Amino acid sequence: MNDDDQIVLPPNSGPRPIVEGRIDLVIRNNSKVPLEENSQKLLLELTGGDKSRAGLDLVAVLDVSGSMSGEKLAKMKEATKFVVKKLGIVDRFSIVQYSSKAKRVCRLRQVTESSRPEFENMIEALKAGGGTNMEDGLQIGLEVLKQRKFGKERVGVVMLMTDGQENEDSNAAGIDVGDVPVHTFGFGDDQDAKVLKAIADNSKLGGTYSDVRLDNLTVAFSLCLGGLLSVVAQDLTLTVSLKEDESTIKQVTAGRYPQSRDADETSVTIKFGDLYTQEGRKVLVELLLPASKRKRGADILDVAYTYKFEGQTFEANPSTVTVRRTDEVKANQQQPPPEVSAEDVRLGVAEIIKQATTDADNNKLESARNKLLEGLKTLQDGDKQQLKVALRAELEELHELMKSEPIYEKEGRPFAYSLLTSHDSQRQAARGNDVGKFQLFATPLMREFLGEPQKFDDIDNLDKYTEEVLKALESVEAIINNI
């Protein structure tokens, strides 16, 4: 499959600028800490800047099994054509279809004005029939990226869509996807949320699972694309290192992103993968500070990060966290900064969702709903803080979708699993009937893209209407000529 296009830019386009400063780091901590031994929680916030984006290599892995026939296939074609329209000249696109077997419909090709209609024709030619060998489809999609001849330093992503259960001899959740972000889309009521979530979870560097209703597949693709078309940093890695005799690292919390500790337990490194424009990654670091005999300043932690952009590596200058050891505050009275408390609240709600989902999966709906109600109480109805409003909306919706076993099986489980992948990855995914309602992790460009499918539908409908009018006029002309 090493027959991918090499990117060729127009002669007058000039070189693409590659600049530093693509990541902003903000550290939230108490500036004054007690003299006695105490624990401190710090929040590290990494945010993608507003710089030129990386080129995208996108592989769409599309279910064309027999259950996709009719309106489902039409909706999938419409959504995939929308993706093609939004990709630019620095992007490449490939299509893999799967039913009983999978095959690559087209190689990884540059998206240009001349190739775009060819992509659309290939999409329109897709036909439904056969079983659902999701494993084969995902494997081929990953191979398209793995065997690239040009541009392995580019952003490589798989978007996998399905409407149902995979074949008994298919085990897509067992595939090692490596460092490739895989975004799964469950389409309709028969989707297997467990498998799709497992695939996203295997994709530890930012994969997501979207729960999609029949009429909003284009919106779900659009939301995902709003992130993929704004990657400003690749292979983002954060390292926190303690200061000898000044601190001990007790715990580092960063969702499902891979962590590693050095041999002497003095540093922790986290791999985040790609980061979008204005997308954030929050890391909670809990330190144990030893007792101090006197008032003084103390350096308690070093924070460093590196990232790549289209093959170039950038290393930020390390930041040192400094505090003042003082008798002005006591360990049993000190509160963490509000930003730290807010992240603790979010993580607490995510844990409640996880526990409630586990109960619901074990046919304990009453226990699950009670857990969600307890979570709602902790968020205080009168609190208008934006984060708590968003978390309340998630819990209330999930509580409603756990009213009965049939509702949970059909809508509740997909919604809950999508929520969990978003919280674990701190990345937006589509879910529920109203995709725009739940946007806790959405970036500005994602929100902008949410309105794009309607424009696309309007233009598409206008084109179809114009075509019908022209055909009608031709018929009238033929009648007149025969008179």
Short mmCIF file of C-alpha atoms in Angstrom, two decimals:
data_model
loop_
_atom_site.label_atom_id
_atom_site.label_comp_id
_atom_site.label_asym_id
_atom_site.label_seq_id
_atom_site.Cartn_x
_atom_site.Cartn_y
_atom_site.Cartn_z
CA MET A 1 0.00 0.00 0.00
CA ASN A 2 3.01 2.31 -0.30
CA ASP A 3 1.50 4.03 -3.34
CA ASP A 4 0.40 7.21 -1.57
CA ASP A 5 0.51 10.60 -3.26
CA GLN A 6 3.31 13.01 -2.50
CA ILE A 7 1.92 16.42 -1.55
CA VAL A 8 2.45 18.92 -4.37
CA LEU A 9 1.62 22.54 -3.58
CA PRO A 10 0.90 25.23 -6.20
CA PRO A 11 4.05 27.03 -7.46
CA ASN A 12 2.99 30.35 -5.95
CA SER A 13 2.12 28.95 -2.50
CA GLY A 14 5.61 29.33 -1.00
CA PRO A 15 7.01 27.29 1.90
CA ARG A 16 4.71 26.51 4.83
CA PRO A 17 5.90 28.35 7.98
CA ILE A 18 6.91 26.19 10.92
CA VAL A 19 7.24 28.22 14.10
CA GLU A 20 7.72 27.59 17.79
CA GLY A 21 5.30 28.59 20.52
CA ARG A 22 2.51 26.23 19.53
CA ILE A 23 1.75 25.26 23.13
CA ASP A 24 0.88 27.42 26.12
CA LEU A 25 1.58 26.11 29.63
CA VAL A 26 -0.16 27.50 32.72
CA ILE A 27 0.59 26.18 36.22
CA ARG A 28 -1.95 26.59 39.03
CA ASN A 29 -0.66 26.13 42.58
CA ASN A 30 -0.69 27.66 46.05
CA SER A 31 2.10 30.20 46.30
CA LYS A 32 2.33 29.83 50.08
CA VAL A 33 2.49 26.43 51.77
CA PRO A 34 2.82 25.33 55.42
CA LEU A 35 6.05 24.59 57.23
CA GLU A 36 4.83 21.20 58.42
CA GLU A 37 4.73 18.17 56.13
CA ASN A 38 1.80 18.58 53.73
CA SER A 39 0.31 17.53 50.41
CA GLN A 40 -0.14 19.97 47.55
CA LYS A 41 -2.16 19.58 44.35
CA LEU A 42 -1.02 21.43 41.25
CA LEU A 43 -2.81 21.78 37.93
CA LEU A 44 -0.82 21.92 34.71
CA GLU A 45 -2.78 23.21 31.72
CA LEU A 46 -1.42 22.73 28.19
CA THR A 47 -3.33 24.53 25.43
CA GLY A 48 -2.82 24.48 21.68
CA GLY A 49 -2.05 27.87 20.15
CA ASP A 50 -3.36 29.60 17.03
CA LYS A 51 -0.71 28.60 14.48
CA SER A 52 -0.76 27.01 11.03
CA ARG A 53 -2.11 23.46 11.13
CA ALA A 54 -0.45 20.21 10.15
CA GLY A 55 -1.40 18.35 6.98
CA LEU A 56 -3.84 15.47 7.58
CA ASP A 57 -3.76 11.90 6.28
CA LEU A 58 -7.29 10.64 6.88
CA VAL A 59 -8.52 7.10 6.26
CA ALA A 60 -12.29 6.61 6.30
CA VAL A 61 -13.20 3.00 7.16
CA LEU A 62 -16.84 2.60 6.12
CA ASP A 63 -19.36 -0.14 6.90
CA VAL A 64 -21.16 -1.29 3.73
CA SER A 65 -22.73 -4.44 5.20
CA GLY A 66 -26.28 -5.46 4.28
CA SER A 67 -27.80 -3.60 7.24
CA MET A 68 -26.50 -0.31 5.78
CA SER A 69 -28.75 -0.47 2.72
CA GLY A 70 -31.24 2.30 2.02
CA GLU A 71 -31.30 5.53 4.03
CA LYS A 72 -28.31 4.61 6.20
CA LEU A 73 -26.04 4.21 3.19
CA ALA A 74 -27.31 7.48 1.75
CA LYS A 75 -26.59 9.31 5.02
CA MET A 76 -23.11 7.82 5.20
CA LYS A 77 -22.34 8.87 1.63
CA GLU A 78 -23.58 12.39 2.37
CA ALA A 79 -21.41 12.65 5.50
CA THR A 80 -18.30 11.30 3.76
CA LYS A 81 -18.74 13.72 0.85
CA PHE A 82 -18.90 16.53 3.40
CA VAL A 83 -15.53 15.39 4.76
CA VAL A 84 -14.04 15.48 1.27
CA LYS A 85 -15.35 19.02 0.72
CA LYS A 86 -13.71 20.25 3.94
CA LEU A 87 -10.28 18.72 3.31
CA GLY A 88 -7.67 20.97 1.68
CA ILE A 89 -4.69 20.73 -0.61
CA VAL A 90 -2.31 19.86 2.27
CA ASP A 91 -4.47 16.83 3.13
CA ARG A 92 -4.67 13.28 1.81
CA PHE A 93 -7.65 10.93 1.90
CA SER A 94 -8.22 7.21 1.52
CA ILE A 95 -11.37 5.08 1.67
CA VAL A 96 -11.64 1.52 3.01
CA GLN A 97 -14.96 -0.32 2.79
CA TYR A 98 -15.84 -3.44 4.72
CA SER A 99 -18.65 -5.97 4.79
CA SER A 100 -17.90 -9.71 4.87
CA LYS A 101 -14.45 -8.73 3.65
CA ALA A 102 -12.66 -5.39 3.51
CA LYS A 103 -10.89 -3.67 0.66
CA ARG A 104 -9.19 -0.38 0.00
CA VAL A 105 -11.37 1.61 -2.37
CA CYS A 106 -8.69 4.15 -3.14
CA ARG A 107 -5.10 4.81 -2.14
CA LEU A 108 -4.05 7.72 0.02
CA ARG A 109 -4.46 10.63 -2.41
CA GLN A 110 -3.94 14.34 -2.18
CA VAL A 111 -7.18 16.30 -2.05
CA THR A 112 -7.28 18.75 -4.95
CA GLU A 113 -9.93 20.32 -7.14
CA SER A 114 -9.38 17.54 -9.68
CA SER A 115 -9.34 14.62 -7.19
CA ARG A 116 -12.32 15.80 -5.15
CA PRO A 117 -14.96 14.82 -7.79
CA GLU A 118 -13.23 11.44 -8.16
CA PHE A 119 -13.51 10.85 -4.40
CA GLU A 120 -17.19 11.78 -4.56
CA ASN A 121 -17.80 9.37 -7.44
CA MET A 122 -16.13 6.54 -5.50
CA ILE A 123 -18.27 7.34 -2.46
CA GLU A 124 -21.44 7.41 -4.53
CA ALA A 125 -20.56 4.02 -6.05
CA LEU A 126 -20.50 2.25 -2.65
CA LYS A 127 -23.08 -0.53 -2.37
CA ALA A 128 -24.35 -2.38 0.70
CA GLY A 129 -24.35 -6.15 1.17
CA GLY A 130 -22.81 -8.92 3.24
CA GLY A 131 -21.62 -9.24 6.84
CA THR A 132 -19.64 -6.93 9.15
CA ASN A 133 -15.94 -7.80 9.32
CA MET A 134 -14.93 -4.72 11.29
CA GLU A 135 -11.56 -6.21 12.25
CA ASP A 136 -10.56 -6.58 8.60
CA GLY A 137 -11.68 -3.02 7.82
CA LEU A 138 -9.76 -1.49 10.72
CA GLN A 139 -6.66 -3.54 9.96
CA ILE A 140 -6.54 -2.36 6.35
CA GLY A 141 -7.18 1.24 7.41
CA LEU A 142 -4.21 1.09 9.78
CA GLU A 143 -2.04 -0.50 7.09
CA VAL A 144 -2.76 2.41 4.73
CA LEU A 145 -1.11 4.71 7.27
CA LYS A 146 1.61 2.32 8.36
CA GLN A 147 2.86 1.71 4.81
CA ARG A 148 2.96 5.35 3.74
CA LYS A 149 5.88 6.07 1.44
CA PHE A 150 5.71 9.84 1.88
CA GLY A 151 5.02 11.92 4.95
CA LYS A 152 5.09 9.50 7.86
CA GLU A 153 5.68 12.58 10.01
CA ARG A 154 2.22 13.87 9.05
CA VAL A 155 -0.91 13.54 11.17
CA GLY A 156 -2.42 10.11 10.51
CA VAL A 157 -5.97 9.32 11.64
CA VAL A 158 -8.62 6.63 11.10
CA MET A 159 -12.36 7.39 11.21
CA LEU A 160 -14.32 4.13 11.50
CA MET A 161 -18.09 4.02 11.03
CA THR A 162 -20.52 1.15 11.60
CA ASP A 163 -24.23 0.63 12.19
CA GLY A 164 -24.28 -2.78 13.82
CA GLN A 165 -22.67 -5.82 15.42
CA GLU A 166 -19.48 -7.27 13.97
CA ASN A 167 -19.28 -10.86 12.75
CA GLU A 168 -18.53 -13.60 15.29
CA ASP A 169 -15.11 -14.21 13.72
CA SER A 170 -14.27 -10.48 13.83
CA ASN A 171 -12.47 -8.97 16.84
CA ALA A 172 -11.78 -5.32 16.07
CA ALA A 173 -11.33 -4.52 19.76
CA GLY A 174 -8.35 -6.89 19.85
CA ILE A 175 -6.31 -4.96 17.29
CA ASP A 176 -3.26 -3.03 18.49
CA VAL A 177 -3.74 0.39 16.88
CA GLY A 178 -0.41 1.70 18.16
CA ASP A 179 -0.13 5.49 18.26
CA VAL A 180 -2.80 6.06 15.59
CA PRO A 181 -5.85 7.98 16.85
CA VAL A 182 -8.95 6.00 15.84
CA HIS A 183 -12.28 7.83 16.02
CA THR A 184 -15.23 5.43 15.99
CA PHE A 185 -18.81 6.32 15.04
CA GLY A 186 -21.72 4.12 16.06
CA PHE A 187 -24.59 4.77 13.70
CA GLY A 188 -28.15 3.88 14.76
CA ASP A 189 -29.77 1.68 17.38
CA ASP A 190 -27.98 -1.61 16.62
CA GLN A 191 -24.42 -0.36 17.10
CA ASP A 192 -22.12 -2.26 19.49
CA ALA A 193 -21.08 0.49 21.89
CA LYS A 194 -18.78 -1.84 23.84
CA VAL A 195 -16.69 -2.70 20.80
CA LEU A 196 -16.54 0.88 19.52
CA LYS A 197 -15.53 2.21 22.93
CA ALA A 198 -12.88 -0.50 23.26
CA ILE A 199 -11.36 0.49 19.90
CA ALA A 200 -11.28 4.15 20.97
CA ASP A 201 -9.77 3.20 24.34
CA ASN A 202 -7.07 1.16 22.58
CA SER A 203 -6.23 4.36 20.75
CA LYS A 204 -4.62 5.87 23.84
CA LEU A 205 -3.40 9.02 22.10
CA GLY A 206 -6.75 10.74 21.64
CA GLY A 207 -9.20 8.39 19.93
CA THR A 208 -12.90 8.97 20.62
CA TYR A 209 -16.23 7.18 20.28
CA SER A 210 -19.24 9.09 18.92
CA ASP A 211 -22.81 7.92 19.43
CA VAL A 212 -24.64 9.00 16.28
CA ARG A 213 -28.34 9.28 15.45
CA LEU A 214 -29.60 8.70 11.90
CA ASP A 215 -29.94 12.39 11.03
CA ASN A 216 -26.71 13.72 12.51
CA LEU A 217 -23.90 11.63 11.05
CA THR A 218 -22.68 14.59 9.00
CA VAL A 219 -22.72 16.74 12.14
CA ALA A 220 -20.73 14.09 14.04
CA PHE A 221 -18.14 13.85 11.25
CA SER A 222 -18.01 17.65 11.16
CA LEU A 223 -17.32 17.94 14.87
CA CYS A 224 -14.46 15.45 14.64
CA LEU A 225 -13.09 17.17 11.53
CA GLY A 226 -13.05 20.53 13.33
CA GLY A 227 -10.34 19.04 15.52
CA LEU A 228 -8.42 17.07 12.90
CA LEU A 229 -8.09 20.14 10.67
CA SER A 230 -6.52 22.17 13.47
CA VAL A 231 -3.62 20.05 14.76
CA VAL A 232 -0.91 22.45 15.92
CA ALA A 233 1.33 20.01 17.80
CA GLN A 234 2.19 16.34 17.36
CA ASP A 235 3.71 13.81 19.76
CA LEU A 236 3.20 16.16 22.70
CA THR A 237 5.06 14.88 25.77
CA LEU A 238 5.03 16.35 29.28
CA THR A 239 7.56 15.51 32.01
CA VAL A 240 7.31 16.50 35.67
CA SER A 241 10.40 16.07 37.89
CA LEU A 242 10.62 16.44 41.62
CA LYS A 243 13.20 18.57 43.38
CA GLU A 244 15.45 16.50 45.60
CA ASP A 245 14.73 16.98 49.32
CA GLU A 246 11.86 19.35 48.46
CA SER A 247 9.08 17.10 47.15
CA THR A 248 7.89 13.60 46.37
CA ILE A 249 5.50 12.85 43.51
CA LYS A 250 2.52 10.98 44.99
CA GLN A 251 0.22 10.84 41.97
CA VAL A 252 -0.17 12.22 38.45
CA THR A 253 -3.66 12.18 36.90
CA ALA A 254 -4.03 12.65 33.14
CA GLY A 255 -6.88 10.40 32.00
CA ARG A 256 -6.00 7.41 29.84
CA TYR A 257 -2.85 8.96 28.34
CA PRO A 258 0.20 6.69 28.85
CA GLN A 259 2.46 7.49 31.80
CA SER A 260 5.96 6.26 32.58
CA ARG A 261 8.18 6.79 35.63
CA ASP A 262 11.96 6.77 35.64
CA ALA A 263 13.81 4.09 37.59
CA ASP A 264 14.35 6.18 40.73
CA GLU A 265 10.77 7.56 40.78
CA THR A 266 11.94 11.15 40.43
CA SER A 267 10.01 12.01 37.25
CA VAL A 268 6.83 11.11 35.38
CA THR A 269 6.39 11.44 31.61
CA ILE A 270 3.00 11.57 29.87
CA LYS A 271 2.41 11.08 26.14
CA PHE A 272 -0.52 13.06 24.71
CA GLY A 273 -0.13 12.67 20.94
CA ASP A 274 -1.72 15.43 18.83
CA LEU A 275 -3.21 18.65 20.18
CA TYR A 276 -5.74 20.86 18.39
CA THR A 277 -5.93 24.65 18.28
CA GLN A 278 -7.39 25.90 21.59
CA GLU A 279 -7.69 22.34 22.89
CA GLY A 280 -6.53 21.73 26.44
CA ARG A 281 -4.92 18.96 28.44
CA LYS A 282 -5.16 19.22 32.22
CA VAL A 283 -2.84 17.28 34.47
CA LEU A 284 -3.22 17.06 38.24
CA VAL A 285 0.01 16.52 40.17
CA GLU A 286 -0.10 15.65 43.85
CA LEU A 287 3.11 16.27 45.78
CA LEU A 288 4.21 15.49 49.32
CA LEU A 289 6.33 18.27 50.78
CA PRO A 290 8.58 17.46 53.77
CA ALA A 291 8.56 19.55 56.93
CA SER A 292 10.66 22.71 56.86
CA LYS A 293 12.28 24.25 59.95
CA ARG A 294 12.27 27.82 58.67
CA LYS A 295 10.49 30.25 56.40
CA ARG A 296 12.00 30.25 52.93
CA GLY A 297 11.41 29.93 49.22
CA ALA A 298 11.49 26.42 47.76
CA ASP A 299 11.55 24.99 44.23
CA ILE A 300 9.28 21.94 44.38
CA LEU A 301 8.78 20.78 40.76
CA ASP A 302 10.22 21.10 37.28
CA VAL A 303 7.84 20.95 34.29
CA ALA A 304 9.08 20.39 30.74
CA TYR A 305 7.39 19.49 27.47
CA THR A 306 8.34 18.70 23.89
CA TYR A 307 6.33 18.33 20.70
CA LYS A 308 6.79 17.84 16.99
CA PHE A 309 5.34 19.54 13.96
CA GLU A 310 5.71 17.93 10.54
CA GLY A 311 9.01 16.29 11.44
CA GLN A 312 10.60 19.08 13.47
CA THR A 313 11.04 18.70 17.23
CA PHE A 314 10.53 21.61 19.61
CA GLU A 315 11.57 21.64 23.25
CA ALA A 316 10.15 24.29 25.55
CA ASN A 317 12.25 25.85 28.28
CA PRO A 318 11.54 24.03 31.57
CA SER A 319 9.35 25.80 34.12
CA THR A 320 10.06 25.56 37.84
CA VAL A 321 7.29 25.70 40.44
CA THR A 322 8.37 27.82 43.39
CA VAL A 323 6.50 28.22 46.68
CA ARG A 324 7.00 30.05 49.95
CA ARG A 325 7.27 27.88 53.07
CA THR A 326 5.58 29.87 55.84
CA ASP A 327 3.75 29.60 59.15
CA GLU A 328 0.96 31.84 57.81
CA VAL A 329 -1.00 28.80 56.58
CA LYS A 330 -1.76 25.44 58.17
CA ALA A 331 -2.04 22.12 56.36
CA ASN A 332 -5.50 21.31 57.75
CA GLN A 333 -6.87 24.73 56.73
CA GLN A 334 -5.41 25.33 53.28
CA GLN A 335 -7.58 24.99 50.18
CA PRO A 336 -6.26 24.27 46.67
CA PRO A 337 -6.59 26.91 43.93
CA PRO A 338 -10.12 27.07 42.41
CA GLU A 339 -8.89 25.67 39.08
CA VAL A 340 -7.56 22.60 40.90
CA SER A 341 -10.87 22.16 42.73
CA ALA A 342 -12.77 22.47 39.44
CA GLU A 343 -10.71 19.70 37.83
CA ASP A 344 -11.25 17.54 40.92
CA VAL A 345 -15.00 18.06 40.47
CA ARG A 346 -14.85 17.00 36.81
CA LEU A 347 -12.84 13.89 37.62
CA GLY A 348 -15.29 13.08 40.42
CA VAL A 349 -18.25 13.32 38.04
CA ALA A 350 -16.44 11.16 35.48
CA GLU A 351 -15.93 8.52 38.16
CA ILE A 352 -19.65 8.67 39.08
CA ILE A 353 -20.56 8.18 35.40
CA LYS A 354 -18.21 5.19 35.24
CA GLN A 355 -19.67 3.59 38.38
CA ALA A 356 -23.26 4.23 37.29
CA THR A 357 -22.54 2.75 33.86
CA THR A 358 -21.04 -0.35 35.44
CA ASP A 359 -24.20 -0.76 37.53
CA ALA A 360 -26.44 -0.27 34.50
CA ASP A 361 -24.45 -2.81 32.49
CA ASN A 362 -25.09 -5.29 35.31
CA ASN A 363 -28.86 -4.65 35.27
CA LYS A 364 -28.75 -2.44 38.39
CA LEU A 365 -30.51 0.59 36.95
CA GLU A 366 -31.92 1.81 40.25
CA SER A 367 -28.46 1.85 41.83
CA ALA A 368 -27.07 3.57 38.72
CA ARG A 369 -29.72 6.30 38.80
CA ASN A 370 -29.15 6.86 42.53
CA LYS A 371 -25.44 7.37 41.92
CA LEU A 372 -26.22 9.97 39.24
CA LEU A 373 -28.61 11.77 41.61
CA GLU A 374 -25.90 11.89 44.28
CA GLY A 375 -23.56 13.36 41.70
CA LEU A 376 -26.12 16.02 40.81
CA LYS A 377 -26.38 17.03 44.46
CA THR A 378 -22.65 17.74 44.60
CA LEU A 379 -22.96 20.18 41.68
CA GLN A 380 -25.40 22.54 43.50
CA ASP A 381 -28.36 23.62 41.40
CA GLY A 382 -27.79 27.32 42.01
CA ASP A 383 -24.17 27.31 40.82
CA LYS A 384 -23.87 28.93 37.40
CA GLN A 385 -20.21 28.03 36.89
CA GLN A 386 -19.87 26.95 33.26
CA LEU A 387 -18.16 23.65 34.06
CA LYS A 388 -20.80 22.62 36.59
CA VAL A 389 -23.61 23.57 34.23
CA ALA A 390 -22.07 21.31 31.56
CA LEU A 391 -21.56 18.44 34.01
CA ARG A 392 -25.13 18.74 35.28
CA ALA A 393 -26.44 18.50 31.73
CA GLU A 394 -24.47 15.29 31.18
CA LEU A 395 -25.70 13.67 34.40
CA GLU A 396 -29.31 14.72 33.85
CA GLU A 397 -29.34 13.32 30.31
CA LEU A 398 -27.78 10.04 31.38
CA HIS A 399 -30.23 9.76 34.30
CA GLU A 400 -33.10 10.13 31.81
CA LEU A 401 -31.58 7.47 29.54
CA MET A 402 -31.45 4.98 32.41
CA LYS A 403 -35.22 4.99 33.00
CA SER A 404 -35.64 1.47 31.69
CA GLU A 405 -33.62 -1.41 30.28
CA PRO A 406 -34.83 -0.92 26.67
CA ILE A 407 -33.99 2.79 26.72
CA TYR A 408 -30.57 2.12 28.26
CA GLU A 409 -29.74 -0.59 25.73
CA LYS A 410 -30.82 1.56 22.81
CA GLU A 411 -29.58 5.03 23.81
CA GLY A 412 -28.19 5.10 27.34
CA ARG A 413 -25.19 2.82 26.96
CA PRO A 414 -23.88 4.50 23.78
CA PHE A 415 -24.32 7.91 25.41
CA ALA A 416 -22.54 6.83 28.60
CA TYR A 417 -19.65 5.15 26.76
CA SER A 418 -19.14 8.20 24.58
CA LEU A 419 -19.11 10.40 27.69
CA LEU A 420 -16.46 8.21 29.30
CA THR A 421 -14.13 8.30 26.28
CA SER A 422 -14.43 12.10 26.15
CA HIS A 423 -13.61 12.53 29.82
CA ASP A 424 -10.72 10.06 29.65
CA SER A 425 -9.18 11.76 26.62
CA GLN A 426 -10.31 15.35 27.37
CA ARG A 427 -11.51 15.47 23.76
CA GLN A 428 -14.91 16.26 22.28
CA ALA A 429 -17.08 13.59 20.64
CA ALA A 430 -20.65 13.62 19.34
CA ARG A 431 -23.43 11.98 21.31
CA GLY A 432 -27.18 11.97 21.72
CA ASN A 433 -29.94 13.50 19.65
CA ASP A 434 -28.67 17.06 20.15
CA VAL A 435 -24.96 17.02 19.30
CA GLY A 436 -24.55 20.72 20.10
CA LYS A 437 -25.90 20.35 23.64
CA PHE A 438 -22.85 18.62 25.14
CA GLN A 439 -19.69 20.56 24.31
CA LEU A 440 -17.53 20.39 27.42
CA PHE A 441 -14.33 19.73 25.44
CA ALA A 442 -15.27 21.40 22.13
CA THR A 443 -12.79 23.85 20.60
CA PRO A 444 -13.89 27.08 18.87
CA LEU A 445 -13.30 25.52 15.44
CA MET A 446 -15.39 22.48 16.37
CA ARG A 447 -18.25 24.77 17.36
CA GLU A 448 -17.86 26.65 14.10
CA PHE A 449 -17.95 23.39 12.15
CA LEU A 450 -21.20 22.36 13.83
CA GLY A 451 -23.05 24.80 11.59
CA GLU A 452 -21.31 23.69 8.41
CA PRO A 453 -23.38 20.55 7.68
CA GLN A 454 -26.58 22.60 7.40
CA LYS A 455 -24.91 24.87 4.84
CA PHE A 456 -23.69 21.79 3.01
CA ASP A 457 -27.18 20.26 3.03
CA ASP A 458 -28.68 23.53 1.75
CA ILE A 459 -26.20 23.70 -1.14
CA ASP A 460 -26.59 19.99 -1.87
CA ASN A 461 -30.38 20.28 -1.89
CA LEU A 462 -30.15 23.35 -4.12
CA ASP A 463 -27.93 21.43 -6.55
CA LYS A 464 -30.41 18.55 -6.63
CA TYR A 465 -33.31 20.96 -7.10
CA THR A 466 -31.48 22.72 -9.94
CA GLU A 467 -30.76 19.37 -11.58
CA GLU A 468 -34.44 18.38 -11.34
CA VAL A 469 -35.53 21.72 -12.80
CA LEU A 470 -33.11 21.33 -15.72
CA LYS A 471 -34.41 17.84 -16.41
CA ALA A 472 -37.98 19.13 -16.32
CA LEU A 473 -37.11 21.92 -18.76
CA GLU A 474 -35.48 19.40 -21.08
CA SER A 475 -38.67 17.31 -21.00
CA VAL A 476 -40.80 20.38 -21.77
CA GLU A 477 -38.46 21.32 -24.63
CA ALA A 478 -38.69 17.81 -26.06
CA ILE A 479 -42.51 17.95 -25.94
CA ILE A 480 -42.53 21.34 -27.67
CA ASN A 481 -40.17 20.06 -30.37
CA ASN A 482 -42.48 17.12 -31.04
CA ILE A 483 -45.54 19.31 -31.53
#
